[in-house]
Short mmCIF file of C-alpha atoms in Angstrom, two decimals:
data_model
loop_
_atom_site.label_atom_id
_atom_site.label_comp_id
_atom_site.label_asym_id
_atom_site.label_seq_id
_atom_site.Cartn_x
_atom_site.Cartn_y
_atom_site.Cartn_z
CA UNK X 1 54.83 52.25 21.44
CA UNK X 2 57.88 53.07 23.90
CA UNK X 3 58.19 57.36 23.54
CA UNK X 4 61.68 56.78 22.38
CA UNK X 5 60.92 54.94 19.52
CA UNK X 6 58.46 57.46 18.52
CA UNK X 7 60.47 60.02 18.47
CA UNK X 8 63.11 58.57 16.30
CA UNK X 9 60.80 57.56 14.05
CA UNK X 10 59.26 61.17 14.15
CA UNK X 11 62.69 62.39 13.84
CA UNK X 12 62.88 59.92 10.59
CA UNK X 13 60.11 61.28 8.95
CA UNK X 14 60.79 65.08 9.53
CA UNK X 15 64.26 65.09 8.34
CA UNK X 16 62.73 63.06 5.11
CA UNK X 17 60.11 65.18 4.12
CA UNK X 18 62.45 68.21 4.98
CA UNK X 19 65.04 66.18 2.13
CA UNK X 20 61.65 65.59 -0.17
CA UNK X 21 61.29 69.92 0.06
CA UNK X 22 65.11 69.83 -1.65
CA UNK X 23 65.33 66.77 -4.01
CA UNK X 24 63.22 64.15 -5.59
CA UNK X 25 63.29 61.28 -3.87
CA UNK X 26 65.98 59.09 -6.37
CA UNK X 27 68.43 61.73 -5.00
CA UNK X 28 67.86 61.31 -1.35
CA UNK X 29 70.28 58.48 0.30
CA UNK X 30 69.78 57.06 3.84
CA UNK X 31 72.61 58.62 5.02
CA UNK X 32 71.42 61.91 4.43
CA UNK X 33 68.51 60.99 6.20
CA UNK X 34 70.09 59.30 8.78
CA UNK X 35 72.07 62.76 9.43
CA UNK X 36 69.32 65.16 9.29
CA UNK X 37 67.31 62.76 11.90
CA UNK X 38 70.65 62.78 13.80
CA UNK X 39 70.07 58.72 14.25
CA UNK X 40 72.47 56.40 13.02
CA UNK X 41 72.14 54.97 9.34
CA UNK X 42 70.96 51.65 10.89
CA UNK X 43 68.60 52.92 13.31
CA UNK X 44 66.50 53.53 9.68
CA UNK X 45 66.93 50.41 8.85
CA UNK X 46 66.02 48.94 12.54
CA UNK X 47 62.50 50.90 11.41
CA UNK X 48 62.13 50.91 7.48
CA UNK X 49 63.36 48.46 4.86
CA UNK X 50 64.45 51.21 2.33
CA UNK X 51 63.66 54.67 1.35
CA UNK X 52 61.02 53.71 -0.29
CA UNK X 53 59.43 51.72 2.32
CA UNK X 54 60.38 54.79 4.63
CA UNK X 55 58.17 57.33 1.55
CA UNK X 56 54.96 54.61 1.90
CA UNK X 57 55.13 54.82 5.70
CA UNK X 58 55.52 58.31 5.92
CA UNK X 59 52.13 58.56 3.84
CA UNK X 60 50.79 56.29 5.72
CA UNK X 61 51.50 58.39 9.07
CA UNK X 62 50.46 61.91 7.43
CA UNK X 63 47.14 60.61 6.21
CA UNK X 64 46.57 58.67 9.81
CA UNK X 65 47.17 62.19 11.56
CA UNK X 66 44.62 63.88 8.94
CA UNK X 67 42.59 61.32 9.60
CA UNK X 68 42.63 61.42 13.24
CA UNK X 69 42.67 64.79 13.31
CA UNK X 70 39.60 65.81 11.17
CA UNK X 71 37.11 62.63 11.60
CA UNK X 72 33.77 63.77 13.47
CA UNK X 73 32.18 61.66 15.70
CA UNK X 74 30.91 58.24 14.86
CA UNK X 75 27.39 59.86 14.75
CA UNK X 76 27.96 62.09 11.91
CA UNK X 77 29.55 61.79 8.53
CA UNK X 78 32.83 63.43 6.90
CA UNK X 79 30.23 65.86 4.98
CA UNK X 80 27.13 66.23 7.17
CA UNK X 81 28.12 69.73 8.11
CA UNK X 82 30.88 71.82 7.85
CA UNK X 83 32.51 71.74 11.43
CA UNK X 84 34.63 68.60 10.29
CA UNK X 85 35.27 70.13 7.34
CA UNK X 86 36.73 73.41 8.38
CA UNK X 87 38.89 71.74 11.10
CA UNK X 88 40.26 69.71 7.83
CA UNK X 89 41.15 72.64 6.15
CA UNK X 90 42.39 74.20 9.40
CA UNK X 91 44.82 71.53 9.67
CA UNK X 92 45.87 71.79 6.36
CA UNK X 93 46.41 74.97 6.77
CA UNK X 94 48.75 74.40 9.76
CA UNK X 95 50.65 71.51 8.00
CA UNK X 96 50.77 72.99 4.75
CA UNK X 97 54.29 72.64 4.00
CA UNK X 98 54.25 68.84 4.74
CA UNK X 99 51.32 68.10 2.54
CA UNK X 100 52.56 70.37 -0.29
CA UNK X 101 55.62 68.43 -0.69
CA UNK X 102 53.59 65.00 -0.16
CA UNK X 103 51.31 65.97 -3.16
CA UNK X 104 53.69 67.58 -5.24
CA UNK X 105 57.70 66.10 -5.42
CA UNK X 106 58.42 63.68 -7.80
CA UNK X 107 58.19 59.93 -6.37
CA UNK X 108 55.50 60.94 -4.25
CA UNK X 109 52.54 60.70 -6.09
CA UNK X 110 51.37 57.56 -4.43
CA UNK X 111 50.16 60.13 -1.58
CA UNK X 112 47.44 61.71 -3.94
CA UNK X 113 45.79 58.97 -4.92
CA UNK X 114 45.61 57.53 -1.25
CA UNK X 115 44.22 61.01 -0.37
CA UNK X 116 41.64 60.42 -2.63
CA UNK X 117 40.63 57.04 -1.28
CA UNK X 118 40.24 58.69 2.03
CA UNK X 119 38.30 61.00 0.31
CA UNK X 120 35.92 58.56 -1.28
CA UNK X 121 35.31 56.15 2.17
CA UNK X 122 34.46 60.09 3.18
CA UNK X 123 31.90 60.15 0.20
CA UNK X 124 30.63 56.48 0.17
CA UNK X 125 29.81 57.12 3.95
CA UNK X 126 28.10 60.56 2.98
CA UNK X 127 25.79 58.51 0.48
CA UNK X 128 25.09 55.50 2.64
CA UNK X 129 23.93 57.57 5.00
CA UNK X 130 21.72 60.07 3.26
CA UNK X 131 21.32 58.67 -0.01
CA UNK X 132 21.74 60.11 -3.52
CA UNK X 133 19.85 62.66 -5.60
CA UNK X 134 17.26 60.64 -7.86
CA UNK X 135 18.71 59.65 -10.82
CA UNK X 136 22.25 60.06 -9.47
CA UNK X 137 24.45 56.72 -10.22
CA UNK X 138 25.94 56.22 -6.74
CA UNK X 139 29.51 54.77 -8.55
CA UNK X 140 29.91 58.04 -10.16
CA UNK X 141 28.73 60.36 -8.34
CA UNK X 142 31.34 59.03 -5.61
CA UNK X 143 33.89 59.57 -8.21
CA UNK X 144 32.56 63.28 -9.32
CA UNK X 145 32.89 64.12 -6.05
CA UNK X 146 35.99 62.63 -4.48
CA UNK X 147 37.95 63.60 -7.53
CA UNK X 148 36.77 67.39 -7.22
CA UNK X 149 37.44 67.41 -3.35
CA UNK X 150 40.69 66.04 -4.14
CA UNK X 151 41.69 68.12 -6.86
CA UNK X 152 40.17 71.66 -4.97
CA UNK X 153 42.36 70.71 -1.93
CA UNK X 154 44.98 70.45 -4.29
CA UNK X 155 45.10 73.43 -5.93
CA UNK X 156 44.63 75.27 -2.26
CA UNK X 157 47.62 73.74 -0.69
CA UNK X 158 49.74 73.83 -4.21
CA UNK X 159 48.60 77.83 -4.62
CA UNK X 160 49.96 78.68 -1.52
CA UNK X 161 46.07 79.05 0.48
CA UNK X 162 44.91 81.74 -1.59
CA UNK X 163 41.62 81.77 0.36
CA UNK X 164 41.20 81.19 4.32
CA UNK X 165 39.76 77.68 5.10
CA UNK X 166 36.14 79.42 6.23
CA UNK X 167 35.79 80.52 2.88
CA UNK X 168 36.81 76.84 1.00
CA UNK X 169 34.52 75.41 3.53
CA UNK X 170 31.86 77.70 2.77
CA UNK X 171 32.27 77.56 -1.37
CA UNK X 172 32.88 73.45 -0.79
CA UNK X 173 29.88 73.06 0.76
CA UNK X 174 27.83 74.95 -1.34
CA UNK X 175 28.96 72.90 -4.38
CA UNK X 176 28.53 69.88 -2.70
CA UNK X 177 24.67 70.52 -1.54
CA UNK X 178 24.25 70.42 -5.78
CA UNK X 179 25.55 66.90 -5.60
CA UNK X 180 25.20 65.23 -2.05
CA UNK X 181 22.19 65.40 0.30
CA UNK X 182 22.08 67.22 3.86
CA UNK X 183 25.36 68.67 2.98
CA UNK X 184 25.22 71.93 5.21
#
């Protein structure tokens, strides 16, 4: 992608997550976002069909970067030790104030639940790899899990990172050794 392009469009999505910090998202026009990004209104539109399409996108690009970001190598798995892990919550920690208003302004609670489906590929890949407890259904244990890594980095992010990320990693993996193998 040509570097000017990607810096409009990174322009774009700053100034509409800074306007998602202020207002719920019925409140936010294109101009406004069109003159915090200091672009023109139909440079948005050159890029994103409506504000709406801009809000999926912008998801899209902050769970891409997460993703990028925090993946281990192909050899390993999301949960197969803590090193992954820890750089996750380190770069929560750094982007806090993007991912707070993702996961908690009005209009924008599509981002949760595709959080938690990276969450649960995460998971699935955990189990395929190392298998389940015996007795453990794999369908909901999946869910158990995903749902409780979800909500836990939730409530961190939303409660203002009451505990450094060594410490969630270290408490995180501990509960998930009680539910996933060769968690450690």
């Amino acid at each position: 992608m040509d570097r000017r392009i990607a810096k409009t469009r990174e322009a774009i999505l700053k100034a509409f997550v800074e306007l998602l910090e202020e207002k719920k998202i019925e409140h936010i026009t294109i101009n406004e976002i069109a003159d915090r990004a200091n672009v023109n209104r139909g440079t948005i539109y050159l890029h994103y069909a409506d504000k709406y399409d801009l809000l999926d996108q912008c998801i899209d690009s902050y769970l891409k970067q997460l993703y990028d970001t925090c993946m281990p190598a192909k050899d390993t798995t999301l949960f197969a030790s803590d090193g992954p892990l820890l750089e996750t919550f380190e770069y929560l920690e750094r982007h806090a104030h993007i991912y707070e208003t993702l996961l908690t302004r009005k209009g924008t609670h599509a981002f949760r639940g595709q959080m938690m489906a990276f969450i649960i590929r995460g998971v699935e890949e955990q189990v395929q790899t190392y298998g389940l407890p015996q007795g453990a259904n794999r369908e909901i244990t999946v869910q158990f899990v995903a749902a409780a890594i979800t909500g836990l980095v939730e409530w961190w992010i939303v409660n203002s990172m009451p505990y450094p990320p060594e410490e969630m990693v270290k408490q995180l993996v501990m509960l998930l050794e009680q539910h996933l193998p060769t968690v450690s």
